CSV table of C-alpha atoms in Angstrom, one decimal:
chain,number,residue,atom,x,y,z
H,1,MET,CA,7.2,-4.6,37.3
H,2,ALA,CA,5.8,-2.2,34.7
H,3,VAL,CA,6.2,1.5,35.3
H,4,ILE,CA,2.9,3.5,35.5
H,5,PHE,CA,3.2,7.1,34.4
H,6,PRO,CA,1.0,9.8,35.9
H,7,ILE,CA,-1.2,11.7,33.4
H,8,VAL,CA,0.1,15.2,33.8
H,9,THR,CA,0.7,16.7,30.3
H,10,ASP,CA,-1.6,17.9,27.6
H,11,ALA,CA,0.0,15.5,25.1
H,12,GLN,CA,-0.9,12.5,27.3
H,13,ARG,CA,-4.4,13.7,27.7
H,14,ALA,CA,-4.8,14.3,24.0
H,15,VAL,CA,-3.6,10.8,23.1
H,16,LEU,CA,-5.9,9.1,25.7
H,17,ALA,CA,-8.9,11.2,24.7
H,18,VAL,CA,-8.6,10.6,21.0
H,19,ALA,CA,-7.9,6.9,21.5
H,20,ILE,CA,-10.9,6.3,23.8
H,21,VAL,CA,-13.4,8.4,21.9
H,22,SER,CA,-12.5,7.4,18.4
H,23,SER,CA,-12.4,3.7,19.1
H,24,THR,CA,-15.7,3.9,21.0
H,25,LEU,CA,-17.4,5.8,18.1
H,26,ALA,CA,-16.0,3.2,15.6
H,27,VAL,CA,-17.6,0.3,17.6
H,28,VAL,CA,-20.9,2.2,17.9
H,29,ALA,CA,-20.9,3.0,14.1
H,30,VAL,CA,-20.3,-0.6,13.1
H,31,SER,CA,-23.0,-1.7,15.6
H,32,LEU,CA,-25.5,0.7,14.2
H,33,ARG,CA,-24.6,-0.4,10.6
H,34,LEU,CA,-25.3,-4.0,11.5
H,35,LEU,CA,-28.5,-3.0,13.3
H,36,ALA,CA,-29.6,-1.2,10.2
H,37,GLN,CA,-28.9,-4.3,8.2
H,38,ARG,CA,-31.1,-6.3,10.6
H,39,ILE,CA,-33.9,-3.7,10.4
H,40,ALA,CA,-33.8,-3.9,6.6
H,41,ARG,CA,-33.9,-7.7,6.8
H,42,LYS,CA,-30.6,-8.0,5.0
H,43,LYS,CA,-28.0,-10.7,5.7
H,44,TRP,CA,-24.5,-9.7,6.5
H,45,ASN,CA,-22.1,-9.9,3.5
H,46,MET,CA,-18.4,-9.8,3.0
H,47,SER,CA,-18.5,-6.0,3.1
H,48,ASP,CA,-19.8,-6.2,6.6
H,49,TYR,CA,-17.4,-8.8,7.8
H,50,PHE,CA,-14.4,-6.8,6.5
H,51,LEU,CA,-15.6,-3.7,8.4
H,52,ILE,CA,-16.0,-5.8,11.5
H,53,MET,CA,-12.4,-6.9,11.2
H,54,ALA,CA,-11.3,-3.3,10.5
H,55,CYS,CA,-13.0,-2.3,13.7
H,56,ILE,CA,-11.2,-5.0,15.7
H,57,PHE,CA,-7.8,-3.9,14.4
H,58,ALA,CA,-8.6,-0.2,15.0
H,59,VAL,CA,-9.6,-0.9,18.6
H,60,GLY,CA,-6.5,-2.9,19.1
H,61,LEU,CA,-4.4,0.0,17.7
H,62,GLU,CA,-6.0,2.5,20.1
H,63,SER,CA,-5.5,0.1,23.0
H,64,ILE,CA,-1.8,0.2,22.3
H,65,SER,CA,-2.0,4.0,22.2
H,66,VAL,CA,-3.4,3.9,25.8
H,67,THR,CA,-0.5,1.6,26.7
H,68,PHE,CA,1.9,4.0,25.2
H,69,VAL,CA,0.8,6.7,27.5
H,70,VAL,CA,0.4,4.7,30.7
H,71,GLN,CA,3.4,2.3,30.5
H,72,THR,CA,5.9,3.8,28.1
H,73,GLY,CA,5.8,7.5,29.0
H,74,LEU,CA,4.5,8.7,25.6
H,75,GLY,CA,3.9,12.5,25.9
H,76,TYR,CA,5.3,12.5,29.5
H,77,ASP,CA,8.9,13.8,28.9
H,78,HIS,CA,12.0,13.4,26.7
H,79,GLU,CA,13.4,9.9,26.4
H,80,LYS,CA,16.6,10.8,28.2
H,81,ALA,CA,14.7,12.1,31.2
H,82,ILE,CA,12.5,9.0,31.3
H,83,VAL,CA,15.6,6.7,31.1
H,84,ALA,CA,17.3,8.6,33.8
H,85,LYS,CA,14.4,8.2,36.2
H,86,HIS,CA,12.8,4.9,35.2
H,87,GLY,CA,15.5,3.0,33.3
H,88,THR,CA,15.3,1.7,29.7
H,89,GLU,CA,12.3,-0.7,30.2
H,90,PRO,CA,9.6,1.8,29.3
H,91,ILE,CA,11.5,3.0,26.1
H,92,THR,CA,12.2,-0.6,25.1
H,93,LYS,CA,8.5,-1.4,25.4
H,94,LEU,CA,7.6,1.6,23.3
H,95,TYR,CA,9.8,0.6,20.4
H,96,LYS,CA,8.5,-3.0,20.6
H,97,LEU,CA,4.9,-1.8,20.4
H,98,ILE,CA,5.5,0.4,17.4
H,99,VAL,CA,5.6,-2.7,15.2
H,100,PRO,CA,2.1,-3.9,16.1
H,101,VAL,CA,0.8,-0.4,15.8
H,102,GLN,CA,2.0,-0.2,12.2
H,103,ILE,CA,0.5,-3.7,11.5
H,104,PHE,CA,-2.9,-2.9,13.0
H,105,TRP,CA,-3.0,0.4,11.1
H,106,VAL,CA,-2.4,-1.3,7.8
H,107,PHE,CA,-4.9,-4.1,8.5
H,108,SER,CA,-7.6,-1.8,9.7
H,109,LEU,CA,-7.3,0.6,6.7
H,110,SER,CA,-7.1,-2.2,4.1
H,111,CYS,CA,-10.1,-4.0,5.5
H,112,THR,CA,-12.1,-0.8,5.5
H,113,LYS,CA,-11.2,-0.2,1.9
H,114,PHE,CA,-12.0,-3.8,1.0
H,115,SER,CA,-15.4,-3.3,2.6
H,116,ILE,CA,-16.2,-0.1,0.7
H,117,LEU,CA,-15.0,-1.6,-2.6
H,118,LEU,CA,-17.0,-4.8,-2.2
H,119,LEU,CA,-20.0,-2.5,-1.5
H,120,TYR,CA,-19.4,-0.8,-4.8
H,121,LEU,CA,-19.5,-4.1,-6.6
H,122,ARG,CA,-23.0,-4.6,-5.2
H,123,ILE,CA,-24.2,-1.1,-6.0
H,124,PHE,CA,-22.5,-0.5,-9.4
H,125,PRO,CA,-22.4,-3.7,-11.5
H,126,ALA,CA,-21.3,-2.0,-14.7
H,127,LYS,CA,-18.4,-3.9,-16.3
H,128,ALA,CA,-16.1,-0.8,-16.3
H,129,VAL,CA,-16.7,-0.2,-12.6
H,130,VAL,CA,-16.1,-3.8,-11.7
H,131,ARG,CA,-12.7,-3.7,-13.5
H,132,ILE,CA,-11.7,-0.5,-11.7
H,133,VAL,CA,-12.9,-1.9,-8.3
H,134,TRP,CA,-10.9,-5.1,-8.6
H,135,GLY,CA,-7.9,-3.2,-9.8
H,136,THR,CA,-8.1,-1.0,-6.7
H,137,ILE,CA,-8.5,-4.0,-4.5
H,138,ALA,CA,-5.3,-5.5,-5.9
H,139,LEU,CA,-3.6,-2.1,-5.4
H,140,VAL,CA,-4.7,-1.9,-1.8
H,141,ALA,CA,-3.6,-5.5,-1.1
H,142,ALA,CA,-0.2,-4.8,-2.7
H,143,TRP,CA,0.2,-1.7,-0.5
H,144,ALA,CA,-0.7,-3.7,2.6
H,145,ILE,CA,1.7,-6.5,1.9
H,146,GLY,CA,4.5,-4.0,1.0
H,147,THR,CA,3.9,-2.0,4.2
H,148,ILE,CA,4.0,-5.1,6.4
H,149,LEU,CA,7.2,-6.4,4.8
H,150,ALA,CA,8.8,-3.0,5.3
H,151,THR,CA,7.8,-3.0,8.9
H,152,PHE,CA,9.5,-6.3,9.5
H,153,LEU,CA,12.6,-5.8,7.3
H,154,VAL,CA,13.5,-2.1,7.9
H,155,CYS,CA,15.7,-3.2,10.8
H,156,ARG,CA,17.8,-6.4,10.6
H,157,PRO,CA,17.6,-8.3,12.9
H,158,MET,CA,14.1,-7.2,13.8
H,159,ALA,CA,15.1,-6.9,17.5
H,160,PHE,CA,17.4,-4.0,16.5
H,161,ASN,CA,14.2,-1.9,16.5
H,162,TRP,CA,14.3,-1.8,20.3
H,163,ASN,CA,17.8,-3.0,21.1
H,164,PRO,CA,20.4,-0.9,19.3
H,165,ASN,CA,23.2,-2.7,21.1
H,166,ILE,CA,22.9,-5.8,19.0
H,167,PRO,CA,26.3,-6.3,17.2
H,168,GLY,CA,26.0,-6.0,13.4
H,169,GLY,CA,22.5,-4.7,13.5
H,170,THR,CA,21.3,-2.2,10.9
H,171,CYS,CA,18.2,-0.1,10.3
H,172,GLY,CA,17.0,1.7,7.2
H,173,ARG,CA,15.2,5.0,7.4
H,174,GLU,CA,12.1,4.1,9.4
H,175,ILE,CA,10.4,7.4,9.2
H,176,VAL,CA,10.9,7.6,5.4
H,177,SER,CA,9.2,4.2,5.1
H,178,TYR,CA,6.3,5.4,7.2
H,179,ILE,CA,5.9,8.5,5.0
H,180,VAL,CA,6.1,6.5,1.8
H,181,SER,CA,3.5,4.1,3.1
H,182,GLY,CA,1.2,6.9,4.2
H,183,THR,CA,1.5,8.6,0.8
H,184,ILE,CA,0.5,5.5,-1.1
H,185,ASN,CA,-2.4,5.1,1.4
H,186,LEU,CA,-3.5,8.6,0.7
H,187,PHE,CA,-3.6,7.8,-3.0
H,188,THR,CA,-5.7,4.7,-2.5
H,189,ASP,CA,-8.0,6.7,-0.3
H,190,LEU,CA,-8.6,9.2,-3.1
H,191,VAL,CA,-9.2,6.4,-5.6
H,192,VAL,CA,-11.8,4.7,-3.4
H,193,VAL,CA,-13.7,8.0,-2.9
H,194,VAL,CA,-13.6,9.1,-6.5
H,195,ILE,CA,-14.7,5.7,-8.1
H,196,PRO,CA,-18.5,6.2,-7.7
H,197,MET,CA,-18.7,9.9,-8.4
H,198,PRO,CA,-19.0,9.8,-12.3
H,199,LEU,CA,-21.8,7.2,-12.0
H,200,LEU,CA,-23.6,9.3,-9.3
H,201,TYR,CA,-23.3,12.4,-11.5
H,202,ARG,CA,-25.1,10.7,-14.4
H,203,LEU,CA,-28.0,9.4,-12.3
H,204,GLN,CA,-31.4,10.6,-13.6
H,205,MET,CA,-32.8,12.0,-10.4
H,206,ALA,CA,-33.5,15.3,-8.6
H,207,THR,CA,-30.4,17.4,-8.3
H,208,SER,CA,-30.8,17.9,-4.6
H,209,LYS,CA,-30.9,14.1,-4.0
H,210,LYS,CA,-28.0,13.6,-6.3
H,211,ILE,CA,-25.9,16.2,-4.4
H,212,THR,CA,-26.9,14.6,-1.1
H,213,LEU,CA,-26.0,11.1,-2.3
H,214,MET,CA,-22.6,12.3,-3.6
H,215,ALA,CA,-21.9,14.1,-0.3
H,216,VAL,CA,-22.7,11.0,1.7
H,217,LEU,CA,-20.5,8.7,-0.4
H,218,GLY,CA,-17.9,11.5,-0.5
H,219,LEU,CA,-17.4,11.6,3.2
H,220,GLY,CA,-14.2,9.7,2.7
H,221,PHE,CA,-12.6,13.0,1.7
H,222,VAL,CA,-12.5,13.7,5.5
H,223,ALA,CA,-10.4,10.6,6.0
H,224,CYS,CA,-8.1,11.9,3.3
H,225,ILE,CA,-7.6,15.1,5.2
H,226,VAL,CA,-6.6,13.2,8.3
H,227,SER,CA,-4.2,11.1,6.2
H,228,VAL,CA,-2.5,14.3,5.0
H,229,LEU,CA,-2.2,15.5,8.6
H,230,ARG,CA,-0.7,12.2,9.7
H,231,ILE,CA,1.9,12.4,7.0
H,232,HIS,CA,2.7,16.0,8.0
H,233,THR,CA,3.3,15.0,11.7
H,234,LEU,CA,5.5,12.1,10.7
H,235,PHE,CA,8.1,14.5,9.5
H,236,ARG,CA,8.5,15.7,13.1
H,237,VAL,CA,9.1,12.3,14.6
H,238,ARG,CA,12.6,11.6,15.7
H,239,PHE,CA,13.9,8.2,16.6
H,240,GLY,CA,15.9,8.6,19.9
H,241,ASP,CA,13.2,10.9,21.3
H,242,MET,CA,10.0,9.1,20.5
H,243,THR,CA,8.2,9.8,23.8
H,244,TYR,CA,8.4,13.5,23.1
H,245,THR,CA,8.0,13.7,19.2
H,246,LEU,CA,5.5,10.8,18.5
H,247,PRO,CA,2.3,11.9,20.3
H,248,HIS,CA,0.8,13.9,17.4
H,249,ALA,CA,1.6,11.3,14.8
H,250,ASN,CA,0.2,8.6,17.1
H,251,ILE,CA,-3.0,10.6,17.5
H,252,PHE,CA,-3.6,10.7,13.7
H,253,THR,CA,-2.4,7.1,13.2
H,254,GLY,CA,-5.2,5.9,15.5
H,255,LEU,CA,-7.8,8.5,14.4
H,256,GLU,CA,-7.5,7.7,10.6
H,257,PRO,CA,-8.7,4.1,10.7
H,258,CYS,CA,-11.4,4.8,13.3
H,259,LEU,CA,-12.7,7.7,11.2
H,260,ALA,CA,-12.7,5.7,8.0
H,261,ILE,CA,-14.8,3.0,9.7
H,262,ILE,CA,-17.3,5.6,11.0
H,263,LEU,CA,-17.6,7.4,7.6
H,264,SER,CA,-18.0,4.1,5.7
H,265,SER,CA,-20.8,3.0,8.0
H,266,ILE,CA,-22.9,6.2,7.8
H,267,PRO,CA,-24.3,5.6,4.3
H,268,LEU,CA,-25.8,2.3,5.4
H,269,MET,CA,-27.6,3.6,8.5
H,270,ARG,CA,-30.6,5.0,6.7
H,271,PRO,CA,-33.0,2.2,7.8
H,272,LEU,CA,-32.4,3.4,11.4
H,273,ILE,CA,-34.2,6.7,10.6
H,274,ASP,CA,-36.7,5.5,8.0
H,275,ARG,CA,-40.0,4.6,9.6
H,276,SER,CA,-40.5,1.7,7.2
H,277,PRO,CA,-37.3,1.0,5.3
H,278,LYS,CA,-37.8,-0.7,2.0
H,279,SER,CA,-35.5,-1.7,-0.8
H,280,PRO,CA,-36.7,-1.2,-4.4
H,281,ARG,CA,-37.5,-4.9,-4.5
H,282,ASP,CA,-39.8,-4.6,-1.5
H,283,THR,CA,-41.4,-1.6,-3.2
H,284,VAL,CA,-41.9,-3.5,-6.4
H,285,GLY,CA,-43.4,-6.4,-4.3
H,286,GLN,CA,-45.9,-4.0,-2.7
H,287,ALA,CA,-46.8,-2.5,-6.1
H,288,ALA,CA,-47.4,-6.0,-7.4
H,289,LYS,CA,-49.9,-6.8,-4.7
H,290,CYS,CA,-52.0,-3.8,-5.6
H,291,PRO,CA,-55.4,-4.9,-7.1
H,292,VAL,CA,-55.8,-4.3,-10.8
H,293,LEU,CA,-59.4,-4.0,-11.7
H,294,SER,CA,-61.0,-3.8,-15.1
H,295,ARG,CA,-61.8,-0.3,-16.4
H,296,ARG,CA,-65.2,-1.7,-17.3
H,297,GLY,CA,-66.3,-1.8,-13.7
H,298,PRO,CA,-67.5,1.1,-11.7
H,299,ALA,CA,-64.5,0.9,-9.4
H,300,ALA,CA,-62.1,1.6,-12.2
H,301,ALA,CA,-62.0,5.3,-11.3
H,302,THR,CA,-60.9,4.6,-7.7
H,303,ASN,CA,-59.0,1.3,-8.0
H,304,ARG,CA,-56.0,1.5,-10.2
H,305,LEU,CA,-52.3,0.7,-10.1
H,306,ASP,CA,-50.4,3.8,-9.1
H,307,SER,CA,-47.2,4.8,-10.8
H,308,LEU,CA,-44.1,3.7,-8.9
H,309,THR,CA,-41.9,6.7,-8.2
H,310,ASP,CA,-40.0,5.6,-5.1
H,311,ASP,CA,-36.3,6.5,-5.7
H,312,SER,CA,-35.6,7.1,-2.0
H,313,HIS,CA,-33.1,4.3,-1.5
H,314,PRO,CA,-29.7,5.6,-2.6
H,315,LEU,CA,-28.0,2.2,-2.7
H,316,TRP,CA,-30.2,0.9,-5.5
H,317,LEU,CA,-30.2,3.9,-7.7
H,318,ARG,CA,-27.8,2.7,-10.3
H,319,PRO,CA,-27.3,2.2,-14.0
H,320,MET,CA,-27.6,-1.5,-14.8
H,321,GLY,CA,-25.1,-1.5,-17.7
H,322,HIS,CA,-25.3,-0.7,-21.4
H,323,ASN,CA,-28.8,-1.5,-22.8
H,324,ALA,CA,-29.6,-3.7,-19.8
H,325,TYR,CA,-33.1,-4.9,-19.2
H,326,ALA,CA,-35.0,-5.4,-16.0
H,327,GLY,CA,-38.2,-7.5,-16.0
H,328,VAL,CA,-40.7,-8.1,-13.2
H,329,ALA,CA,-43.4,-10.7,-13.1
H,330,ALA,CA,-45.7,-10.5,-10.1
H,331,VAL,CA,-49.0,-11.8,-8.6
H,332,HIS,CA,-49.6,-15.5,-9.1
H,333,PRO,CA,-53.1,-16.3,-10.5
H,334,TYR,CA,-53.9,-18.2,-7.2
H,335,GLY,CA,-53.0,-15.2,-5.1
H,336,ARG,CA,-49.5,-16.1,-4.2
H,337,ASP,CA,-46.8,-13.5,-5.0
H,338,ASP,CA,-44.3,-14.7,-7.5
H,339,LEU,CA,-41.8,-12.0,-7.9
H,340,SER,CA,-38.8,-12.5,-10.1
H,341,ILE,CA,-36.3,-10.1,-11.5
H,342,GLY,CA,-34.7,-11.1,-14.8
H,343,SER,CA,-34.3,-10.3,-18.4
H,344,GLU,CA,-37.0,-9.7,-20.9
H,345,GLU,CA,-36.2,-13.0,-22.6
H,346,SER,CA,-36.6,-15.0,-19.4
H,347,LEU,CA,-40.0,-13.5,-18.8
H,348,GLY,CA,-41.1,-14.5,-22.3
H,349,LYS,CA,-39.9,-18.1,-21.8
H,350,LYS,CA,-41.8,-18.2,-18.5
H,351,HIS,CA,-45.1,-17.1,-20.1
H,352,ALA,CA,-44.6,-19.6,-22.9
H,353,ARG,CA,-44.0,-22.4,-20.3
H,354,GLN,CA,-47.1,-21.4,-18.4
H,355,LYS,CA,-49.2,-21.5,-21.6
H,356,SER,CA,-47.9,-25.0,-22.4
H,357,LEU,CA,-48.9,-26.2,-19.0
H,358,GLY,CA,-52.4,-24.8,-19.4
H,359,GLN,CA,-51.8,-22.0,-16.9
H,360,ASN,CA,-53.0,-18.5,-17.4
H,361,PRO,CA,-50.0,-16.2,-17.6
H,362,ALA,CA,-52.2,-13.2,-17.3
H,363,GLY,CA,-52.8,-13.8,-13.7
H,364,GLY,CA,-50.4,-11.0,-12.8
H,365,ILE,CA,-48.5,-8.0,-14.0
H,366,SER,CA,-45.3,-8.1,-16.1
H,367,VAL,CA,-43.2,-5.0,-16.3
H,368,THR,CA,-40.1,-4.6,-18.4
H,369,GLN,CA,-37.8,-1.6,-18.0
H,370,GLU,CA,-34.8,-0.6,-20.0
H,371,PHE,CA,-31.9,1.2,-18.5
H,372,GLU,CA,-29.4,2.7,-20.9
H,373,VAL,CA,-26.1,4.3,-19.8
H,374,ILE,CA,-25.0,7.0,-22.2
H,375,GLU,CA,-21.3,7.7,-22.3
H,376,GLU,CA,-20.7,11.4,-22.7
C-alpha cells in the first residue's frame, strides 16, 4: 500500500501550488488560443496541434510533481529519515518517476518550440527566415532525441536508477547530463525568441505598434529566465538525498514548459478582445465590396473608395520577400465577390481570359502592391 505523506512543510506546499496553478493556466491559455482561432474563423493548423500536445505533456509532468509530494515524500524530509520511518518504497518510486519527468519535460518544450517555429513559417515566408526556422527545428529535434537517449542510457541497466543493489550496474553523472541538456535548451530558447526580431524591426509601421509587437513576440525571454533558474537549482541537487534537495529544481522543471505554453498562446488571443476581429484578407474583402461610383455623377463627392490603412493585425504585417508582388481582384461583374490573391502576372492572365470569353474584366477593382525588403 502506497504511503501518503502529510503536507507539513513549505517545500511541499510550494511544489503543489506551482504544479496545480501552472498546469491549470497552461490549459486555460491553450483553450483561449483555440477559442480565438474559432472566433477568427480559422482552422486549427500544425502549430495548434503541437501546442496541444505540449500542454498534455506539461500537465502530465505536473501530475507527477503532485505524486512526488504525496507519495514519495518530496520536500517532506531527508531520504534517510523517510527510509527509517516508511521503508524504501517511497524513495524507489521517486527515482522511477524521475525518468518520465525528464521525458515529459523534453516533449513539452520541444512541441512548444515546434509550434512557435511553424507559426513563424506562416508569418514570415521570406526564404532566409524559412531556412533559419527549419534549421532551428532540426536543432530542437536533435536536442530532444539526445536528451531522451541520455535519460535512458545514463544508468546501465536502466533499473540501476532506482535499484543501486543490482550487481555490475553503473551510472554516469546524472546531474551533469541534466545541466548540459538544460543549457542546450536555453540556447534553443534564445534562438526561437530572436528569429523574428530583425524582421519586426524593419517593418514600416508606427514605432509604438512596432515596440508592442516586438514585446509580445519577445515574451519568450521570460521563459529563458526560468530556464536559467532551473539550471542554477540543478547544481544543488544531490542523488542520495533527492527528497530534500530536489524540490526547487522540480518547481522550475514543471514551471518552464507551462510558462512557455502560456507565453506562446498570448500573441494569438487578440480576437478575444477585438470586437470584430478581421484578418487583412477579410479587410480587403470588405474594401472590395465598397461601391465605386463614377465621378461624373452627383454622388461622387460622398461615395468613394476609402484608402485601406488597417494594419492592426500583427500576424500579417510582414515582408513578402524580395521584390514580391501582391495582387487583388475583387467584385464580380454580376455582384458576386471574387477575391483572389496572387501575382501581377496571374491577374493579367485572368483579365486576358475574361476578354477572350467576352466578359467584362472591368466589373471590379484590381489592386497590385509591391513589397520590397531592403537589406541594410
